[in-house]
C-alpha positions as CSV (number, residue, x, y, z in Angstrom):
1,X,2.5,-1.1,47.5
2,X,3.8,-4.5,48.5
3,X,6.6,-6.3,46.6
4,X,4.1,-9.1,45.5
5,X,1.6,-6.6,44.1
6,X,4.4,-4.8,42.2
7,X,5.5,-8.2,40.7
8,X,1.9,-9.0,39.7
9,X,1.5,-5.6,38.0
10,X,4.8,-6.0,36.2
11,X,3.8,-9.4,35.0
12,X,0.4,-8.2,33.9
13,X,2.0,-5.2,32.0
14,X,4.4,-7.5,30.3
15,X,1.7,-9.9,29.3
16,X,-0.4,-7.0,27.8
17,X,2.6,-5.9,25.8
18,X,3.3,-9.4,24.4
19,X,-0.3,-9.9,23.6
20,X,-0.4,-6.5,21.8
21,X,2.7,-7.4,19.8
22,X,1.4,-10.8,18.9
23,X,-1.9,-9.3,17.7
24,X,-0.1,-6.7,15.7
25,X,2.0,-9.3,13.9
26,X,-1.1,-11.5,13.3
27,X,-2.9,-8.5,11.7
28,X,0.0,-7.9,9.3
29,X,1.2,-11.4,8.4
30,X,-1.1,-14.4,9.0
31,X,-2.8,-15.7,5.8
32,X,-6.1,-16.3,7.7
33,X,-6.2,-12.6,8.5
34,X,-5.6,-11.3,5.0
35,X,-8.2,-13.7,3.6
36,X,-10.8,-13.4,6.3
37,X,-13.5,-11.0,4.9
38,X,-15.1,-10.1,8.2
39,X,-11.8,-9.3,9.9
40,X,-10.6,-7.4,6.9
41,X,-13.8,-5.3,6.8
42,X,-13.3,-4.1,10.4
43,X,-9.6,-3.7,9.9
44,X,-10.2,-1.7,6.7
45,X,-12.6,0.7,8.4
46,X,-10.2,1.3,11.3
47,X,-7.3,1.7,8.9
48,X,-9.0,4.2,6.6
49,X,-10.0,6.3,9.6
50,X,-6.5,6.3,11.1
51,X,-4.9,7.1,7.7
52,X,-6.8,10.4,7.7
53,X,-4.5,11.6,10.4
54,X,-1.2,10.1,9.3
55,X,1.4,12.9,8.8
56,X,3.0,12.9,5.4
57,X,6.7,13.9,4.8
58,X,7.9,14.5,1.3
59,X,11.5,13.6,0.4
60,X,11.5,14.1,-3.3
61,X,9.2,15.7,-5.8
62,X,9.5,15.8,-9.6
63,X,6.4,17.7,-10.5
64,X,2.6,17.4,-10.2
65,X,0.7,14.2,-10.9
66,X,-1.5,14.1,-14.0
67,X,-4.7,14.8,-12.1
68,X,-7.3,17.3,-13.3
69,X,-8.7,19.9,-11.0
70,X,-12.0,18.0,-10.8
71,X,-10.1,14.8,-9.9
72,X,-8.2,16.5,-7.1
73,X,-11.6,17.9,-5.9
74,X,-13.0,14.4,-5.9
75,X,-10.1,13.1,-3.8
76,X,-10.4,15.9,-1.3
77,X,-14.1,15.2,-0.9
78,X,-13.6,11.5,-0.7
79,X,-15.6,10.9,-3.9
80,X,-13.8,7.7,-4.9
81,X,-14.6,4.2,-5.9
82,X,-12.1,1.7,-4.6
83,X,-11.9,-1.8,-6.0
84,X,-9.6,-4.7,-5.2
85,X,-7.8,-6.5,-8.1
86,X,-10.4,-9.3,-8.2
87,X,-13.3,-6.9,-7.9
88,X,-12.0,-4.9,-10.8
89,X,-11.5,-7.9,-13.0
90,X,-15.0,-9.2,-12.2
91,X,-16.6,-5.8,-12.8
92,X,-14.8,-5.3,-16.1
93,X,-16.1,-8.7,-17.3
94,X,-19.7,-7.6,-16.9
95,X,-21.7,-6.0,-19.7
96,X,-22.9,-2.5,-19.6
97,X,-21.2,0.9,-19.1
98,X,-19.4,1.4,-15.8
99,X,-20.2,4.7,-14.1
100,X,-17.8,5.3,-11.2
101,X,-18.3,7.6,-8.3
102,X,-15.6,10.3,-8.7
103,X,-12.1,8.8,-9.1
104,X,-11.7,5.0,-9.4
105,X,-8.8,3.5,-7.5
106,X,-7.7,-0.1,-7.7
107,X,-5.9,-1.5,-4.7
108,X,-3.8,-4.6,-5.4
109,X,-4.1,-6.0,-1.8
110,X,-2.2,-8.9,-0.2
111,X,-5.5,-10.7,0.1
112,X,-5.9,-10.6,-3.7
113,X,-2.6,-12.3,-4.3
114,X,-2.5,-14.6,-1.3
115,X,-2.2,-18.3,-2.2
116,X,-1.4,-17.7,-5.9
117,X,1.7,-19.1,-7.7
118,X,4.1,-16.6,-9.3
119,X,2.5,-17.2,-12.6
120,X,-1.0,-16.7,-11.0
121,X,0.1,-13.4,-9.5
122,X,1.5,-12.2,-12.9
123,X,-1.7,-13.1,-14.7
124,X,-3.9,-11.4,-12.1
125,X,-1.8,-8.3,-12.3
126,X,-2.1,-8.1,-16.1
127,X,-5.8,-8.8,-16.0
128,X,-6.3,-6.2,-13.4
129,X,-4.4,-3.6,-15.5
130,X,-6.7,-4.4,-18.5
131,X,-9.7,-4.1,-16.2
132,X,-8.4,-0.7,-14.9
133,X,-8.3,0.6,-18.5
134,X,-11.8,-0.6,-19.2
135,X,-13.1,0.9,-15.9
136,X,-11.1,4.2,-16.5
137,X,-9.3,3.9,-13.2
138,X,-6.8,6.7,-12.5
139,X,-4.8,5.2,-9.7
140,X,-3.5,1.7,-9.0
141,X,-1.8,0.8,-5.7
142,X,0.7,-2.1,-5.4
143,X,1.3,-4.2,-2.4
144,X,4.5,-6.2,-2.2
145,X,3.3,-9.1,-4.3
146,X,2.0,-6.9,-7.1
147,X,5.1,-4.7,-7.1
148,X,7.4,-7.7,-7.5
149,X,5.1,-9.2,-10.2
150,X,5.9,-6.1,-12.3
151,X,9.3,-7.6,-13.0
152,X,7.8,-10.4,-15.1
153,X,6.9,-10.3,-18.8
154,X,3.2,-9.8,-17.9
155,X,4.3,-7.1,-15.4
156,X,6.2,-5.2,-18.1
157,X,3.2,-5.3,-20.4
158,X,1.0,-4.0,-17.6
159,X,3.4,-1.1,-16.9
160,X,3.4,-0.1,-20.6
161,X,-0.4,-0.1,-20.6
162,X,-0.6,2.0,-17.4
163,X,1.8,4.5,-18.9
164,X,-0.2,4.7,-22.2
165,X,-3.4,5.3,-20.3
166,X,-1.9,7.6,-17.7
167,X,-2.8,5.5,-14.7
168,X,-0.8,6.6,-11.6
169,X,1.1,3.7,-9.9
170,X,1.7,3.9,-6.2
171,X,3.7,1.4,-4.2
172,X,3.5,0.7,-0.5
173,X,7.3,0.4,-0.1
174,X,7.7,-1.3,3.2
175,X,11.1,-2.9,3.2
176,X,14.1,-4.3,1.3
177,X,12.0,-6.8,-0.6
178,X,10.9,-3.9,-2.9
179,X,14.4,-3.0,-4.0
180,X,14.4,-5.3,-7.1
181,X,11.5,-3.4,-8.6
182,X,12.6,0.1,-7.5
183,X,14.1,0.8,-11.0
184,X,10.6,0.4,-12.5
185,X,10.2,4.0,-11.5
186,X,6.7,4.1,-9.8
187,X,5.0,7.4,-9.8
188,X,4.6,7.4,-6.0
189,X,6.4,5.5,-3.2
190,X,4.9,5.6,0.2
191,X,7.4,4.3,2.8
192,X,6.4,3.5,6.4
193,X,9.3,4.5,8.6
194,X,10.4,4.9,12.2
195,X,13.5,6.3,13.8
196,X,16.1,4.3,15.6
197,X,17.7,5.4,18.9
198,X,20.8,6.4,16.7
199,X,18.6,8.9,14.9
200,X,18.6,7.0,11.6
201,X,15.3,6.7,9.9
202,X,14.5,3.2,8.5
203,X,11.8,1.9,6.2
204,X,10.2,-1.2,7.6
205,X,7.5,-3.8,7.3
206,X,5.4,-4.6,10.4
207,X,7.6,-7.4,11.3
208,X,10.9,-5.4,10.8
209,X,12.5,-8.4,8.9
210,X,14.1,-6.4,6.1
211,X,14.3,-2.8,7.3
212,X,16.6,-0.5,5.3
213,X,17.7,3.1,5.8
214,X,15.6,5.7,4.1
215,X,18.7,7.6,3.0
216,X,19.9,4.6,1.0
217,X,16.6,4.4,-1.0
218,X,16.8,8.2,-1.6
219,X,20.4,7.9,-2.8
220,X,19.7,4.9,-5.0
221,X,16.7,6.6,-6.6
222,X,18.8,9.6,-7.4
223,X,21.6,7.4,-8.9
224,X,19.0,5.6,-11.0
225,X,17.6,8.9,-12.3
226,X,14.1,8.0,-11.1
227,X,11.3,10.5,-11.3
228,X,9.4,8.8,-8.4
229,X,7.9,11.0,-5.7
230,X,8.9,9.5,-2.4
231,X,6.9,10.2,0.8
232,X,7.1,8.7,4.2
233,X,4.5,8.1,7.0
234,X,5.1,6.8,10.5
235,X,5.2,3.0,10.6
236,X,3.2,2.0,13.7
237,X,-0.1,4.0,13.3
238,X,-0.3,3.4,9.6
239,X,-2.4,0.6,8.2
240,X,-2.1,-0.2,4.5
241,X,-3.1,-3.8,3.8
242,X,-6.7,-3.4,2.9
243,X,-8.3,-1.6,0.0
244,X,-9.9,1.4,1.6
245,X,-7.0,1.9,4.0
246,X,-4.5,1.7,1.1
247,X,-6.7,4.1,-1.0
248,X,-7.0,6.6,1.8
249,X,-3.3,6.6,2.4
250,X,-2.6,7.3,-1.3
251,X,-5.3,10.0,-1.4
252,X,-3.5,11.9,1.4
253,X,-0.1,11.6,-0.4
254,X,-1.5,12.8,-3.8
255,X,-3.2,15.8,-2.2
256,X,0.1,16.7,-0.5
257,X,2.1,16.1,-3.6
258,X,-0.2,17.8,-6.1
């Protein structure tokens, strides 16, 4: 193979890598992506499929979750109804009795909270929690915006309501920005991780801006006396920014935990 051909192949390979990285970052971070319904539908289907095969590693367990045998069976069979925050609020506002398919899961997705002010996010979170109670939802999953909104007055009310009605709260814990709300003691933390060349395992978001060592989160949870079950999944093949993908990921965790 000539020197020129080798250079061309090297350049082509580098361009493909850069394009792949740029596409990955776009999927995870650009507002037009999280708010584009067509793109999100395709991304959701791919993510939910991939999350069926994501290996789960448990790092702490403090007992089974309050799920009945029937509910565990529904999860195992995929008999679930998944709603976004806005879908749940809209459905709860309608008249008539809601009859869910199996277990109802509400996913507080980034798309729900995108473009809202801090007050808007807090109001949506509380309204979603009230809707979850009316719809008899059993699980609620928090993205970063929802998790941090729990720190507000409205968020504290929502936590109290969830505890009263035994709604399981899961958090996609993908970086240091979740640390302020760690003490709120979610039922389940799902942390996307990858290993550094040094052997250290770090929790990270897709853009690796605020990665932090898994060991520090485990130690801090222990010091705070949390009863949170903490599990990890590999960062790069895991998709958790759309409702079905988020729900599928939590299903896998709960079945492993329960």
